[in-house]
CSV table of C-alpha atoms and ligand atoms in Angstrom, one decimal:
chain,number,residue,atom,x,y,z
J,1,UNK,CA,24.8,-11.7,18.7
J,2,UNK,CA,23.1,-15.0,17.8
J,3,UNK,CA,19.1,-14.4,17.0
J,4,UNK,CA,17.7,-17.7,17.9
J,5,UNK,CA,14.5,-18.3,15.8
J,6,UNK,CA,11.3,-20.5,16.7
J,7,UNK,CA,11.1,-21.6,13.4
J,8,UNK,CA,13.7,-24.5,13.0
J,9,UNK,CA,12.8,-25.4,16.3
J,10,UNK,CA,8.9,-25.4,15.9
J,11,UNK,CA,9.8,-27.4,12.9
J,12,UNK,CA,11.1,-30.1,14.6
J,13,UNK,CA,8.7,-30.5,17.1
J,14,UNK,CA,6.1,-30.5,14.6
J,15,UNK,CA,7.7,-33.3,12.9
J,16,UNK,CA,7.4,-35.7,15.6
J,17,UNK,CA,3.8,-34.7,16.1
J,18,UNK,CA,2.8,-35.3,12.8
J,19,UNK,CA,3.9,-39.0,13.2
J,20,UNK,CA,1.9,-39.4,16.3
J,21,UNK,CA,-1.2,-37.9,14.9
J,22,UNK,CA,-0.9,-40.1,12.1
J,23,UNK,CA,-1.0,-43.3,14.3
J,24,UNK,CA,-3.7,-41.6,15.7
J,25,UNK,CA,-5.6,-41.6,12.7
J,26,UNK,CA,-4.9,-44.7,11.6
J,27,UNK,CA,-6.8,-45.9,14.9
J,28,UNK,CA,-9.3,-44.1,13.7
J,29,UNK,CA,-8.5,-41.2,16.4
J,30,UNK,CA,-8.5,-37.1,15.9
J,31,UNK,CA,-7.6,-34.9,18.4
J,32,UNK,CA,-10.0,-32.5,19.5
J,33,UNK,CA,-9.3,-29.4,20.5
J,34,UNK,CA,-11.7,-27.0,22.8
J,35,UNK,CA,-10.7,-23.7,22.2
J,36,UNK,CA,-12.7,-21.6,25.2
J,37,UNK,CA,-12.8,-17.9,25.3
J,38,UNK,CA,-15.0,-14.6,26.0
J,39,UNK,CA,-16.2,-12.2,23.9
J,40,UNK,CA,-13.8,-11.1,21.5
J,41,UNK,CA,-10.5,-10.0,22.4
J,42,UNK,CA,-8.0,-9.3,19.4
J,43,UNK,CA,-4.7,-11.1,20.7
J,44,UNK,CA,-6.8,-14.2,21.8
J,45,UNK,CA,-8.8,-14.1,18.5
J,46,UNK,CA,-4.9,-13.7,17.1
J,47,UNK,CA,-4.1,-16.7,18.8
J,48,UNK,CA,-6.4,-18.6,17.9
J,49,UNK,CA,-6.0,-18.2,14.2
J,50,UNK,CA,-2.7,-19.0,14.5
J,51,UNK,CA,-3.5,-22.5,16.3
J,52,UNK,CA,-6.3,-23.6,13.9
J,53,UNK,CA,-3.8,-22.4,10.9
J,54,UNK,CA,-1.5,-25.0,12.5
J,55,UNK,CA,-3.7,-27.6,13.4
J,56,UNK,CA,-5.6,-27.9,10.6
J,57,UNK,CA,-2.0,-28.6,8.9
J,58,UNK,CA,-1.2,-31.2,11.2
J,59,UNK,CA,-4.6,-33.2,11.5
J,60,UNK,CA,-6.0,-32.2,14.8
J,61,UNK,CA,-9.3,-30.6,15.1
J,62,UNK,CA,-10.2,-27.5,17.0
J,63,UNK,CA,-13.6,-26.6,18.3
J,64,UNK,CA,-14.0,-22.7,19.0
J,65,UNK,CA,-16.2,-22.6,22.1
J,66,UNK,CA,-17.7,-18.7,23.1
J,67,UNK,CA,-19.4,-18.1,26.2
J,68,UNK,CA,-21.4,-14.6,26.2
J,69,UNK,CA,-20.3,-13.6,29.6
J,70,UNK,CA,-18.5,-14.7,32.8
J,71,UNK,CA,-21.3,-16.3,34.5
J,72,UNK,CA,-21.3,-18.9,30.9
J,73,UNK,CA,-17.6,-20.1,31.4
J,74,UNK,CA,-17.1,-22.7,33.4
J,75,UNK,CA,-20.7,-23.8,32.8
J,76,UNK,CA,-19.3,-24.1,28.9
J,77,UNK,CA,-16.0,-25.8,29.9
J,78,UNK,CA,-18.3,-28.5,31.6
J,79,UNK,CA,-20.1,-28.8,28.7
J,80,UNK,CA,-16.7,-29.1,26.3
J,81,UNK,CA,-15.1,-31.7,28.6
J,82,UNK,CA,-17.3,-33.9,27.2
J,83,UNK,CA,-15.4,-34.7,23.4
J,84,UNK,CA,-12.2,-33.4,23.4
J,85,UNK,CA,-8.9,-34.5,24.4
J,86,UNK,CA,-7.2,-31.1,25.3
J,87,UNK,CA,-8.9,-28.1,26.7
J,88,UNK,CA,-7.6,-24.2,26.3
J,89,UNK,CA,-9.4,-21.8,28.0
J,90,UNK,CA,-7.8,-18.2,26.6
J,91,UNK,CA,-7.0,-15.2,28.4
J,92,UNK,CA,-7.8,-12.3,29.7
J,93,UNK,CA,-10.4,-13.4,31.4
J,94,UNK,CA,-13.6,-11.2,31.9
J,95,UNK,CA,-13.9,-9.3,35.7
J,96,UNK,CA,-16.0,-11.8,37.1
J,97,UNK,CA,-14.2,-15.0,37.2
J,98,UNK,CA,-11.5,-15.9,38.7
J,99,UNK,CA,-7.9,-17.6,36.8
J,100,UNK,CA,-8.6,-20.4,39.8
J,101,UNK,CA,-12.0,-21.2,39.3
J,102,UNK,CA,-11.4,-21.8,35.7
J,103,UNK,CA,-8.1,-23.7,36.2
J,104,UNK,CA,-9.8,-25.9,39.0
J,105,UNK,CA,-13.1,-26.4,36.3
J,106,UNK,CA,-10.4,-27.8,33.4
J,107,UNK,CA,-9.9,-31.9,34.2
J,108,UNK,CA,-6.4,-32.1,34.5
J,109,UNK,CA,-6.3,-35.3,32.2
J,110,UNK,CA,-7.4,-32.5,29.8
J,111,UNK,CA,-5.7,-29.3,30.9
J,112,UNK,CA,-3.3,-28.8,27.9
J,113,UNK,CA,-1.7,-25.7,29.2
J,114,UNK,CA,-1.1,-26.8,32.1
J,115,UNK,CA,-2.8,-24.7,34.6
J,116,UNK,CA,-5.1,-26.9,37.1
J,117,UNK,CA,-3.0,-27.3,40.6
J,118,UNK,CA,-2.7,-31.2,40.1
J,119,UNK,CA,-0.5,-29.9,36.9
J,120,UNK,CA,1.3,-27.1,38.5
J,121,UNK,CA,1.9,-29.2,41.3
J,122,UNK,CA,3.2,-31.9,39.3
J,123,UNK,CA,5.6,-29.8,37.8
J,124,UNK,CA,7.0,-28.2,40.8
J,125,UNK,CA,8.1,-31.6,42.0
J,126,UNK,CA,10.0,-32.2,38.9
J,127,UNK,CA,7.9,-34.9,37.5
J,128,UNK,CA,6.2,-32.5,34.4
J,129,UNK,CA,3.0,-33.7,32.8
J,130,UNK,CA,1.2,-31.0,31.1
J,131,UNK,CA,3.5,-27.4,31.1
J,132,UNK,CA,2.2,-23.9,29.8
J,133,UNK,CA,3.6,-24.0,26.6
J,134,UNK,CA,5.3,-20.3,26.8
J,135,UNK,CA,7.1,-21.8,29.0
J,136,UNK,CA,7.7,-24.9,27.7
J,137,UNK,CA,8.8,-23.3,24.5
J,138,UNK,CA,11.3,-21.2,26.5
J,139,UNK,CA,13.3,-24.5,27.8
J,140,UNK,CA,12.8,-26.3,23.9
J,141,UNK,CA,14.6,-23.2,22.5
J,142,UNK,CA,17.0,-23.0,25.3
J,143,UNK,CA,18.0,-26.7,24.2
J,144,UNK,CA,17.6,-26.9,20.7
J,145,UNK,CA,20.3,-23.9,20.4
J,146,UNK,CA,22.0,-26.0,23.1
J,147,UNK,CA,22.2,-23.5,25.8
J,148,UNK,CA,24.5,-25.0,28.6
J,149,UNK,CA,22.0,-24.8,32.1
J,150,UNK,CA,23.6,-27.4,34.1
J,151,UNK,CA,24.9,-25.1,37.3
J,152,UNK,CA,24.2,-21.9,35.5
J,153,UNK,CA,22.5,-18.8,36.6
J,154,UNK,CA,19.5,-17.8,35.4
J,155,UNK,CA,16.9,-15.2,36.0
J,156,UNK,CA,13.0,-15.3,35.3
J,157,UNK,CA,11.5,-12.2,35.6
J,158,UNK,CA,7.8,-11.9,35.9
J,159,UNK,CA,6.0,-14.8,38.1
J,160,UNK,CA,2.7,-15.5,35.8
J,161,UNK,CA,1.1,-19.2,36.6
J,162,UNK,CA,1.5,-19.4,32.8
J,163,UNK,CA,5.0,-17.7,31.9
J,164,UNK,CA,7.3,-16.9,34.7
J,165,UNK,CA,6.5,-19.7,37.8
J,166,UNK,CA,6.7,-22.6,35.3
J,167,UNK,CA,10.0,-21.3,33.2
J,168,UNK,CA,11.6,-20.9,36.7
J,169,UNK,CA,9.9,-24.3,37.7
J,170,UNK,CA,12.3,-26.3,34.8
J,171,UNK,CA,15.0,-24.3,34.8
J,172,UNK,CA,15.7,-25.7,38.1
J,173,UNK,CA,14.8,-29.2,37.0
J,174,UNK,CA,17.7,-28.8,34.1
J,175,UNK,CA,20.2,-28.1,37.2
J,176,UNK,CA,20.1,-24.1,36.8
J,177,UNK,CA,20.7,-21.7,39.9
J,178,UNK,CA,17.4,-19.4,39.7
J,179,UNK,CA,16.1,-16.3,40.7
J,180,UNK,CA,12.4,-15.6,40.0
J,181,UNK,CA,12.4,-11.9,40.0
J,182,UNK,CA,9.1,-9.5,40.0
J,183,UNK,CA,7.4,-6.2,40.4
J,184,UNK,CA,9.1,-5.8,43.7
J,185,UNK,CA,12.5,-7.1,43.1
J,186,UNK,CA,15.0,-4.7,44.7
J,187,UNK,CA,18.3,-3.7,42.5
J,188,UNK,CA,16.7,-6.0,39.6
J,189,UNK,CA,19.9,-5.0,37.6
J,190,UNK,CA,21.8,-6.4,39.6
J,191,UNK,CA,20.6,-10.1,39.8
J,192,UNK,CA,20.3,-9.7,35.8
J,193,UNK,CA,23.9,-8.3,35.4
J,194,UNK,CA,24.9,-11.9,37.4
J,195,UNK,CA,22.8,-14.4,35.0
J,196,UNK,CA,24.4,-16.2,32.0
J,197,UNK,CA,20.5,-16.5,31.2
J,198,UNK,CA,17.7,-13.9,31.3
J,199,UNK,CA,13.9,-15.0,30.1
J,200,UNK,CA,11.9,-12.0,30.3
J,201,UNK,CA,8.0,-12.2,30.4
J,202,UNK,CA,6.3,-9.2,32.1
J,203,UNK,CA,5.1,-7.3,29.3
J,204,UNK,CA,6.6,-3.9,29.1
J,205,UNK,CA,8.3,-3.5,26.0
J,206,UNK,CA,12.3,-2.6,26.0
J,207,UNK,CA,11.8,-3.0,29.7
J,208,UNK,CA,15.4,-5.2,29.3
J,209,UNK,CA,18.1,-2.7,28.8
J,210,UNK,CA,21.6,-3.9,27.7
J,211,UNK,CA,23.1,-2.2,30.9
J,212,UNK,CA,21.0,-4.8,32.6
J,213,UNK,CA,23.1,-7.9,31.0
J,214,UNK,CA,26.0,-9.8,31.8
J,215,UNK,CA,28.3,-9.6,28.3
J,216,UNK,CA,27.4,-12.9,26.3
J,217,UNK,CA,24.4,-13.5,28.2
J,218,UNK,CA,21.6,-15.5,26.7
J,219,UNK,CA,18.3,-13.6,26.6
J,220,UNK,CA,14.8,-15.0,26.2
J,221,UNK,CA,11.9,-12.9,25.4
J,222,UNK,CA,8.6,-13.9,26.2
J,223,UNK,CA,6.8,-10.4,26.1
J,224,UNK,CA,4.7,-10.0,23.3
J,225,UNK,CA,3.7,-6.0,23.1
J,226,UNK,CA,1.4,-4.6,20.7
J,227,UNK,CA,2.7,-1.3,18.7
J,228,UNK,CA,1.6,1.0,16.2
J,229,UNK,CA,4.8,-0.5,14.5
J,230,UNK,CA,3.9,-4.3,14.7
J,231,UNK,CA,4.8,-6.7,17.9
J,232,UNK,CA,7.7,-5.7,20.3
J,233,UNK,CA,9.2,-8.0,23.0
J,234,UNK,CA,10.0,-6.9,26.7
J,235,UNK,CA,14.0,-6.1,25.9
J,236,UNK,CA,14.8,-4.0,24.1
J,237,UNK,CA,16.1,-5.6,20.8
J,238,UNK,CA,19.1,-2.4,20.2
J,239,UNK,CA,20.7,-2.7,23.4
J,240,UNK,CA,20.8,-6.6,23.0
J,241,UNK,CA,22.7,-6.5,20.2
J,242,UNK,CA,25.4,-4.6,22.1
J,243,UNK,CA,26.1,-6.5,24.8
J,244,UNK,CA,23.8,-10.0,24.7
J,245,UNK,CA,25.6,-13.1,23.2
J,246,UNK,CA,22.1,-14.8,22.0
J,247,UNK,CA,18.7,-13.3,21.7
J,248,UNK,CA,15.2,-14.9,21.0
J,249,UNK,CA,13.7,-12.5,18.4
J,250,UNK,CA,10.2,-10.8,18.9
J,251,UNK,CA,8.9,-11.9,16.4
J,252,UNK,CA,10.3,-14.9,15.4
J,253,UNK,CA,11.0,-16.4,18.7
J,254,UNK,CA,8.7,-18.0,21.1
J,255,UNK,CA,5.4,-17.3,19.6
J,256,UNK,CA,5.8,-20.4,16.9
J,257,UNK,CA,7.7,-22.6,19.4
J,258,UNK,CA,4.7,-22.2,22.0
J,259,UNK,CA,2.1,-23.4,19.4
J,260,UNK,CA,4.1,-26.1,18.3
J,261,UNK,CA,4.3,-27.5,21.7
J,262,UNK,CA,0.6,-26.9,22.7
J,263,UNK,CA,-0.7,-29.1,19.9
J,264,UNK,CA,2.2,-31.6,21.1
J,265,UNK,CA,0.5,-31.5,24.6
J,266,UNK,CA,-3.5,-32.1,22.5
J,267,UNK,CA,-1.8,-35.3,21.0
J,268,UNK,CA,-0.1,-36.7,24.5
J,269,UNK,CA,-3.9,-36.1,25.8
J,270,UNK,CA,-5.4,-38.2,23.2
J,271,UNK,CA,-3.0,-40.8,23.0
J,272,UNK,CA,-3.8,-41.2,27.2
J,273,UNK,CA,-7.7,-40.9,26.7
J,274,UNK,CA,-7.5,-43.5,24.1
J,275,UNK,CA,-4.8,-46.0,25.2
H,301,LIG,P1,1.3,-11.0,33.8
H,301,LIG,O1,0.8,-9.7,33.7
H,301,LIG,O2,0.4,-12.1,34.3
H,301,LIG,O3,2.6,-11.0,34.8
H,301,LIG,C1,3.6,-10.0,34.6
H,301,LIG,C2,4.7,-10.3,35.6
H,301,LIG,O4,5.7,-9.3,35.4
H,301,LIG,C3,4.2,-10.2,37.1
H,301,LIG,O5,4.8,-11.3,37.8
H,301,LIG,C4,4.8,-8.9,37.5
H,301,LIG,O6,5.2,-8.9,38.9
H,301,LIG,C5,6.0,-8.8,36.6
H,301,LIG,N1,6.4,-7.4,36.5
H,301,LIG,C6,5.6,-6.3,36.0
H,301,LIG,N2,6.4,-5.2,36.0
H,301,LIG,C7,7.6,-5.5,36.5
H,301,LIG,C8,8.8,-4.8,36.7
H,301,LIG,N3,8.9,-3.5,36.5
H,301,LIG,N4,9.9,-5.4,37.1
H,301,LIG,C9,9.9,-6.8,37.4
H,301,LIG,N5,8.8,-7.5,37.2
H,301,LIG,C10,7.6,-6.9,36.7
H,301,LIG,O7,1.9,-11.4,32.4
H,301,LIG,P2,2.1,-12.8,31.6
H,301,LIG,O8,3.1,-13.6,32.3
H,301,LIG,O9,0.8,-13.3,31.2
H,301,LIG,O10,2.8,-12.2,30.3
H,301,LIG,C11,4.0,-11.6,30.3
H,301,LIG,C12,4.4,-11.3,28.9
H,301,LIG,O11,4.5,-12.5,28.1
H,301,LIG,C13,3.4,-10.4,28.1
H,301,LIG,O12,4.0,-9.5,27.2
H,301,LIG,C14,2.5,-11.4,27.4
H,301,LIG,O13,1.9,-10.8,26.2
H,301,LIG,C15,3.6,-12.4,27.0
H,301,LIG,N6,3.1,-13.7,26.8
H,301,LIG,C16,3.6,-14.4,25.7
H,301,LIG,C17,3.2,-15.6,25.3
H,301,LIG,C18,3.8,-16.3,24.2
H,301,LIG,O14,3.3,-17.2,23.6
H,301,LIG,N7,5.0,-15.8,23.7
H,301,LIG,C19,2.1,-16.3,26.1
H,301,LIG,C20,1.7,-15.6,27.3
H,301,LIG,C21,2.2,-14.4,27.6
H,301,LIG,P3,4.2,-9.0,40.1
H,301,LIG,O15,3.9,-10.5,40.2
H,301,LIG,O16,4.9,-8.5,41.3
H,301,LIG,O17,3.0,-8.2,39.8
């Protein structure tokens, strides 16, 4: 089984972005980012260390924004709109407020992941402008290790606005036959044993079993599960190896792939905003 790693791929990505930002700067531009959270939760304070480590490599700025409580959010994404170029609000959110009053408070010219409905829309009529980067990063890997998807099946399972409905959303623009699969799926097996390609993202770990693949099959794993033994995916890594012909790693895999691309998305923002 092939392991295919985020690392080369993030690489390259962040290659290209690095000559943007540094036309940028020599127009005297830096992108800004708004970083946007509540309280302190430990993956979302994890992800956020990992994009300032990054950025601060590459020569965008990132401005950590904290509201106390839910009533302060989209008061403070109002107030954020104002200087930068891309705009992250992180999840979970606080009971309180809901994932479409924030999306709808992000302008989309700013919405970097991807999640006001001018965006989503966008992308469900094949004309992509800003994408979640999970699931962005799920296509970039799915190319880079040049994954044929042209008239293949694939299966999504898990139908988050910011993982599962936008992976199945370019899959279908890259000419796959998909099935978005969820909590209420009946004979899931089945449909999983018939795909050439499986992208997992519900967040159970080992969920995927290798009695659930086709031999050969191409398995991406977006789940990202926290265990007294470090981070696990949703399939099960042992059973992969058996049966699956090419597996993202957890870690390893998406995580660095899906930075990469979000910092991408800052730099398209800024170049628009300062055309
Ligand atoms: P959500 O909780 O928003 O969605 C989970 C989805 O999985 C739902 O659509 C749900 O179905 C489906 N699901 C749950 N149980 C089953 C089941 N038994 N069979 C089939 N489908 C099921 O999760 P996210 O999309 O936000 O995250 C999914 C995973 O991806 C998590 O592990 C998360 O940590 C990870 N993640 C990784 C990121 C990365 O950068 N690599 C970024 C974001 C998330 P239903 O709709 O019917 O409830």
């Amino acid at each position: 089984m092939r392991l295919l790693h985020g690392r080369p791929v993030a690489e390259r990505v962040n290659a290209r972005t690095r000559e943007r930002i540094a036309a940028l700067h020599a127009r005297r531009v830096r992108p800004l980012l708004a970083v946007i959270r509540v309280g302190a939760d430990p993956a979302a304070e994890s992800y956020l260390g990992r994009i300032r480590g990054l950025a601060g490599e590459l020569g965008i700025d990132v401005d950590g924004l904290v509201a106390s409580d839910a009533s302060g959010l989209v008061p403070l994404i109002r107030r954020a709109d104002a200087g930068a170029h891309g705009m992250l609000v992180l999840t979970p959110l606080p009971p309180g407020v809901g994932e479409a009053e924030v999306a709808e408070a992000i302008p989309p010219d700013r919405d970097v992941e991807g999640v006001h409905p001018y965006n989503v829309g966008l992308l469900t009529l094949g004309r992509p402008r800003f994408i979640p980067s999970t699931a962005e990063a799920v296509l970039e890997l799915l190319r880079f290790y040049e994954v044929p998807l042209r008239g293949a099946n694939a299966i999504v399972i898990g139908r988050s606005p910011i993982v599962g409905r936008p992976a199945a959303a370019l899959l279908t623009q890259e000419d796959a036959t998909v099935t978005l699969a969820h909590s209420r799926t009946a004979d899931l097996a089945s449909l999983t044993r018939a795909a050439r390609i499986v992208v997992v993202a519900i967040g159970r770990r080992g969920f995927l079993r290798g009695d659930m693949i086709a031999p050969g099959a191409t398995v991406i794993d977006a789940g990202i599960n926290v265990t007294p033994a470090g981070i696990a995916g949703d399939a099960d890594a042992d059973g992969m190896a058996q049966v699956a012909g090419a597996l993202s790693p957890v870690p390893g895999g998406l995580g660095a792939v899906t930075t990469a691309l979000l910092l991408r998305s800052v730099v398209s923002a800024a170049e628009e905003q300062t055309r």
